[in-house]
Structures are given as C-alpha cells and as structure tokens.
mmCIF file of C-alpha atoms in Angstrom:
data_model
loop_
_atom_site.group_PDB
_atom_site.id
_atom_site.type_symbol
_atom_site.label_atom_id
_atom_site.label_comp_id
_atom_site.label_asym_id
_atom_site.label_seq_id
_atom_site.Cartn_x
_atom_site.Cartn_y
_atom_site.Cartn_z
ATOM 1 C CA MET E 1 243.937 156.234 170.043
ATOM 2 C CA VAL E 2 244.428 154.964 166.203
ATOM 3 C CA GLU E 3 246.290 152.412 165.042
ATOM 4 C CA LEU E 4 248.323 152.581 161.480
ATOM 5 C CA GLY E 5 249.643 149.416 159.452
ATOM 6 C CA GLY E 6 245.437 147.923 159.343
ATOM 7 C CA TRP E 7 244.466 144.801 161.228
ATOM 8 C CA ASP E 8 246.065 142.661 163.278
ATOM 9 C CA ARG E 9 245.259 139.684 161.281
ATOM 10 C CA MET E 10 246.866 136.774 163.743
ATOM 11 C CA ASN E 11 245.156 138.448 166.962
ATOM 12 C CA TYR E 12 241.930 139.933 165.368
ATOM 13 C CA TRP E 13 241.257 137.285 163.022
ATOM 14 C CA ARG E 14 242.296 133.859 163.763
ATOM 15 C CA ASN E 15 242.431 133.874 167.463
ATOM 16 C CA PRO E 16 240.102 134.379 170.115
ATOM 17 C CA PRO E 17 240.741 137.655 172.175
ATOM 18 C CA PRO E 18 243.687 137.074 175.076
ATOM 19 C CA ALA E 19 241.170 136.508 178.042
ATOM 20 C CA LEU E 20 239.979 133.548 176.326
ATOM 21 C CA ARG E 21 242.403 131.866 174.912
ATOM 22 C CA GLU E 22 243.518 129.483 177.589
ATOM 23 C CA ARG E 23 239.010 128.028 177.650
ATOM 24 C CA GLU E 24 239.411 127.826 174.225
ATOM 25 C CA ALA E 25 242.535 125.313 174.127
ATOM 26 C CA ALA E 26 241.560 123.568 177.075
ATOM 27 C CA ARG E 27 239.133 121.824 174.904
ATOM 28 C CA PHE E 28 241.384 120.116 172.879
ATOM 29 C CA PRO E 29 243.988 117.639 174.542
ATOM 30 C CA ALA E 30 240.504 115.684 175.189
ATOM 31 C CA TRP E 31 239.160 115.433 171.594
ATOM 32 C CA LEU E 32 242.797 114.712 170.586
ATOM 33 C CA THR E 33 242.872 112.103 172.760
ATOM 34 C CA GLN E 34 239.696 110.673 171.878
ATOM 35 C CA LEU E 35 240.942 111.128 167.980
ATOM 36 C CA ALA E 36 243.906 109.097 169.356
ATOM 37 C CA LEU E 37 242.076 106.405 171.032
ATOM 38 C CA SER E 38 240.165 105.583 167.609
ATOM 39 C CA LEU E 39 243.039 104.978 165.382
ATOM 40 C CA PRO E 40 243.683 101.591 164.844
ATOM 41 C CA LYS E 41 246.109 99.567 166.745
ATOM 42 C CA LEU E 42 247.900 96.497 165.718
ATOM 43 C CA GLU E 43 248.363 93.829 168.752
ATOM 44 C CA LEU E 44 250.183 90.400 169.085
ATOM 45 C CA LEU E 45 247.803 87.790 169.560
ATOM 46 C CA ARG E 46 249.714 84.344 169.263
ATOM 47 C CA ALA E 47 253.688 83.533 168.165
ATOM 48 C CA GLU E 48 254.085 79.882 168.442
ATOM 49 C CA VAL E 49 255.891 77.113 167.513
ATOM 50 C CA ARG E 50 255.128 73.628 166.976
ATOM 51 C CA ALA E 51 257.123 70.439 166.451
ATOM 52 C CA LEU E 52 256.316 68.583 163.050
ATOM 53 C CA GLY E 53 259.498 66.217 163.804
ATOM 54 C CA PRO E 54 262.869 65.853 164.868
ATOM 55 C CA ASP E 55 263.980 69.551 163.610
ATOM 56 C CA THR E 56 260.962 70.254 161.229
ATOM 57 C CA TRP E 57 258.739 72.969 162.821
ATOM 58 C CA ARG E 58 255.778 74.745 162.525
ATOM 59 C CA VAL E 59 255.726 78.583 162.818
ATOM 60 C CA ARG E 60 252.551 80.704 163.437
ATOM 61 C CA LEU E 61 251.989 84.148 164.171
ATOM 62 C CA ALA E 62 248.547 85.945 164.737
ATOM 63 C CA VAL E 63 247.776 89.682 164.859
ATOM 64 C CA GLY E 64 244.451 91.642 165.210
ATOM 65 C CA ASN E 65 243.780 95.107 164.966
ATOM 66 C CA ALA E 66 242.318 96.445 168.658
ATOM 67 C CA GLY E 67 241.734 100.191 167.600
ATOM 68 C CA TYR E 68 237.942 101.602 166.256
ATOM 69 C CA LEU E 69 239.124 101.994 162.906
ATOM 70 C CA PRO E 70 240.100 99.538 160.178
ATOM 71 C CA SER E 71 244.134 99.461 159.772
ATOM 72 C CA ASN E 72 243.858 101.432 155.849
ATOM 73 C CA ILE E 73 241.724 103.904 157.852
ATOM 74 C CA SER E 74 239.509 104.264 154.911
ATOM 75 C CA LYS E 75 238.251 102.882 151.782
ATOM 76 C CA ARG E 76 239.665 106.020 149.446
ATOM 77 C CA ALA E 77 242.970 104.935 150.809
ATOM 78 C CA ILE E 78 242.650 101.114 149.818
ATOM 79 C CA GLU E 79 241.458 102.467 146.300
ATOM 80 C CA ARG E 80 244.426 105.174 145.552
ATOM 81 C CA LYS E 81 246.551 102.042 146.720
ATOM 82 C CA THR E 82 248.393 104.218 149.435
ATOM 83 C CA VAL E 83 248.242 101.841 151.912
ATOM 84 C CA ARG E 84 249.531 98.202 151.682
ATOM 85 C CA GLY E 85 247.706 95.126 153.632
ATOM 86 C CA THR E 86 249.356 93.775 156.849
ATOM 87 C CA VAL E 87 253.019 92.381 156.284
ATOM 88 C CA PHE E 88 254.679 89.663 157.925
ATOM 89 C CA GLN E 89 258.055 89.138 157.827
ATOM 90 C CA ILE E 90 260.031 85.935 159.569
ATOM 91 C CA HIS E 91 263.526 86.642 160.526
ATOM 92 C CA LEU E 92 265.982 83.177 160.724
ATOM 93 C CA PRO E 93 269.015 82.955 161.960
ATOM 94 C CA PRO E 94 271.539 81.020 159.899
ATOM 95 C CA GLU E 95 271.239 77.602 160.795
ATOM 96 C CA CYS E 96 267.663 77.690 159.874
ATOM 97 C CA THR E 97 266.066 77.342 156.729
ATOM 98 C CA LEU E 98 262.115 78.297 155.511
ATOM 99 C CA ILE E 99 260.679 75.036 153.787
ATOM 100 C CA SER E 100 257.233 76.296 153.640
ATOM 101 C CA GLY E 101 256.065 79.887 153.046
ATOM 102 C CA ARG E 102 257.843 83.406 152.213
ATOM 103 C CA GLU E 103 259.912 85.196 154.017
ATOM 104 C CA ARG E 104 257.818 88.351 153.616
ATOM 105 C CA VAL E 105 254.494 87.652 153.252
ATOM 106 C CA GLU E 106 251.716 90.510 152.882
ATOM 107 C CA GLY E 107 247.858 89.687 154.071
ATOM 108 C CA PRO E 108 244.752 91.340 154.377
ATOM 109 C CA HIS E 109 243.595 95.035 155.614
ATOM 110 C CA LEU E 110 242.325 94.379 159.221
ATOM 111 C CA GLU E 111 238.672 95.613 160.298
ATOM 112 C CA GLY E 112 238.664 97.581 162.906
ATOM 113 C CA HIS E 113 235.675 97.590 165.870
ATOM 114 C CA ALA E 114 233.812 100.468 164.212
ATOM 115 C CA PRO E 115 230.139 99.114 163.042
ATOM 116 C CA ARG E 116 230.193 98.114 159.536
ATOM 117 C CA GLN E 117 226.586 98.124 159.130
ATOM 118 C CA SER E 118 223.477 99.708 160.237
ATOM 119 C CA LEU E 119 221.174 98.807 162.366
ATOM 120 C CA GLN E 120 218.411 98.163 159.838
ATOM 121 C CA ALA E 121 220.613 95.732 157.955
ATOM 122 C CA PHE E 122 219.001 92.354 159.151
ATOM 123 C CA LEU E 123 221.865 90.237 157.717
ATOM 124 C CA PRO E 124 224.298 89.132 159.522
ATOM 125 C CA GLN E 125 227.892 90.221 159.501
ATOM 126 C CA ARG E 126 229.369 87.203 157.448
ATOM 127 C CA GLU E 127 233.675 88.267 158.157
ATOM 128 C CA ILE E 128 233.592 88.044 162.122
ATOM 129 C CA THR E 129 237.399 87.392 162.393
ATOM 130 C CA ALA E 130 238.162 90.551 159.718
ATOM 131 C CA ASP E 131 240.263 91.958 162.462
ATOM 132 C CA ARG E 132 242.678 89.125 162.741
ATOM 133 C CA ALA E 133 244.977 87.753 160.157
ATOM 134 C CA VAL E 134 247.500 84.673 160.922
ATOM 135 C CA VAL E 135 250.379 83.502 159.062
ATOM 136 C CA GLU E 136 252.322 80.610 159.120
ATOM 137 C CA TRP E 137 255.995 78.810 157.867
ATOM 138 C CA VAL E 138 257.342 75.805 158.129
ATOM 139 C CA VAL E 139 261.303 75.889 159.204
ATOM 140 C CA GLN E 140 263.874 73.769 159.629
ATOM 141 C CA GLY E 141 266.358 74.211 162.295
ATOM 142 C CA PRO E 142 268.246 72.871 165.522
ATOM 143 C CA ARG E 143 266.186 73.066 168.728
ATOM 144 C CA GLY E 144 266.703 76.070 170.849
ATOM 145 C CA ALA E 145 266.970 78.709 167.483
ATOM 146 C CA ALA E 146 265.809 81.699 168.108
ATOM 147 C CA ILE E 147 263.731 83.059 164.948
ATOM 148 C CA GLY E 148 262.267 86.727 164.975
ATOM 149 C CA LEU E 149 258.915 87.171 163.740
ATOM 150 C CA VAL E 150 257.674 91.013 162.716
ATOM 151 C CA ALA E 151 253.812 92.394 161.296
ATOM 152 C CA CYS E 152 253.723 95.669 160.547
ATOM 153 C CA ALA E 153 250.772 97.460 159.108
ATOM 154 C CA ASP E 154 251.309 101.003 157.172
ATOM 155 C CA ARG E 155 248.654 102.797 160.143
ATOM 156 C CA ALA E 156 248.090 100.405 162.663
ATOM 157 C CA GLY E 157 252.270 100.212 163.681
ATOM 158 C CA THR E 158 254.392 97.217 163.945
ATOM 159 C CA VAL E 159 253.955 94.263 166.661
ATOM 160 C CA ARG E 160 258.156 91.992 166.879
ATOM 161 C CA THR E 161 258.326 89.178 168.767
ATOM 162 C CA GLU E 162 261.107 86.038 168.800
ATOM 163 C CA VAL E 163 260.030 82.229 169.387
ATOM 164 C CA THR E 164 262.301 79.460 170.388
ATOM 165 C CA LEU E 165 262.387 76.544 168.676
ATOM 166 C CA ASP E 166 261.415 73.739 171.112
#
C-alpha cells in the first residue's frame, strides 16, 4: 500500500506511536505536581490587634512565602519590572480612620526556601527572615469594628483575613 499526500506530521513526527502514548503521558502528572510544589505560596503568619488607648489600635499583618522559589520567581522579573513586591491593604469600615500608615503598602519580594548560596560559601546568610514581611497600621475606631486585611504577591497568591478591634 502507498500513502498519498506526504507524512502524517501529527502522528509521525510529533507524537510517539499509538502503542507507546499512554506510557509516555503517564510521566507528566508527577512532574507537573513537583513543578507546582516548587512555586511560591503566600501564607498568613499572623494578624493581630493591640490596644494603644481607649479607641486607638495597632493592627499588624505578617505573611511568609511557604514555597521553594521566591515570590518573584526570577531575578530577571525584577530587572524587567514585571512583578511587584508583596502588596498589603487594609480595608476600614466607615466608623474607623487610619492614623498611621497607608491603606496600600508595597512591601518586599519574599525569598523562598531554595538555597541562595552554594555550599562552598563560608559567609553566613545575612537575611534569615527574607521569606517574611510585616506591615503595621494605627487605627482609630470603636471596639468591635471589623477590619479587612489583604496581602497579595503577583506570583505567590493572595491572603485575606479579618480582625476585630477588641
């Protein structure tokens, strides 16, 4: 038999023979899972409120990167300015006012758990908490008011929580 029309490019040049395709495709889920587990992941470490006076409160939000890679994924992304640092926001109800801090704060890029230096380097790592960031605000408002807190990293996700002034 002779086939007219040339090569069947999809089945001859690009894909394995039909009998081997299932075995070839079975390798990819484990690899994709390993890849996904290495990505940065923003996590909430602490959200707290401390009274500074009868109607004045210090609100603190702390987040960390639980992933292997840094929140910017690569140094090139920082050089090209395609990613922002971790962005923190506070959402106040109408009865509360912000005394100190800004409603939206851009924080640092968060390091991951990947080694940043080789085993041949003898100097200690100076930034031991580079995988974490903390932002504080001072708020004036009545006891019992609910305040929304959000932290977002472009490639590491978003964390949302709510604290109550009490």
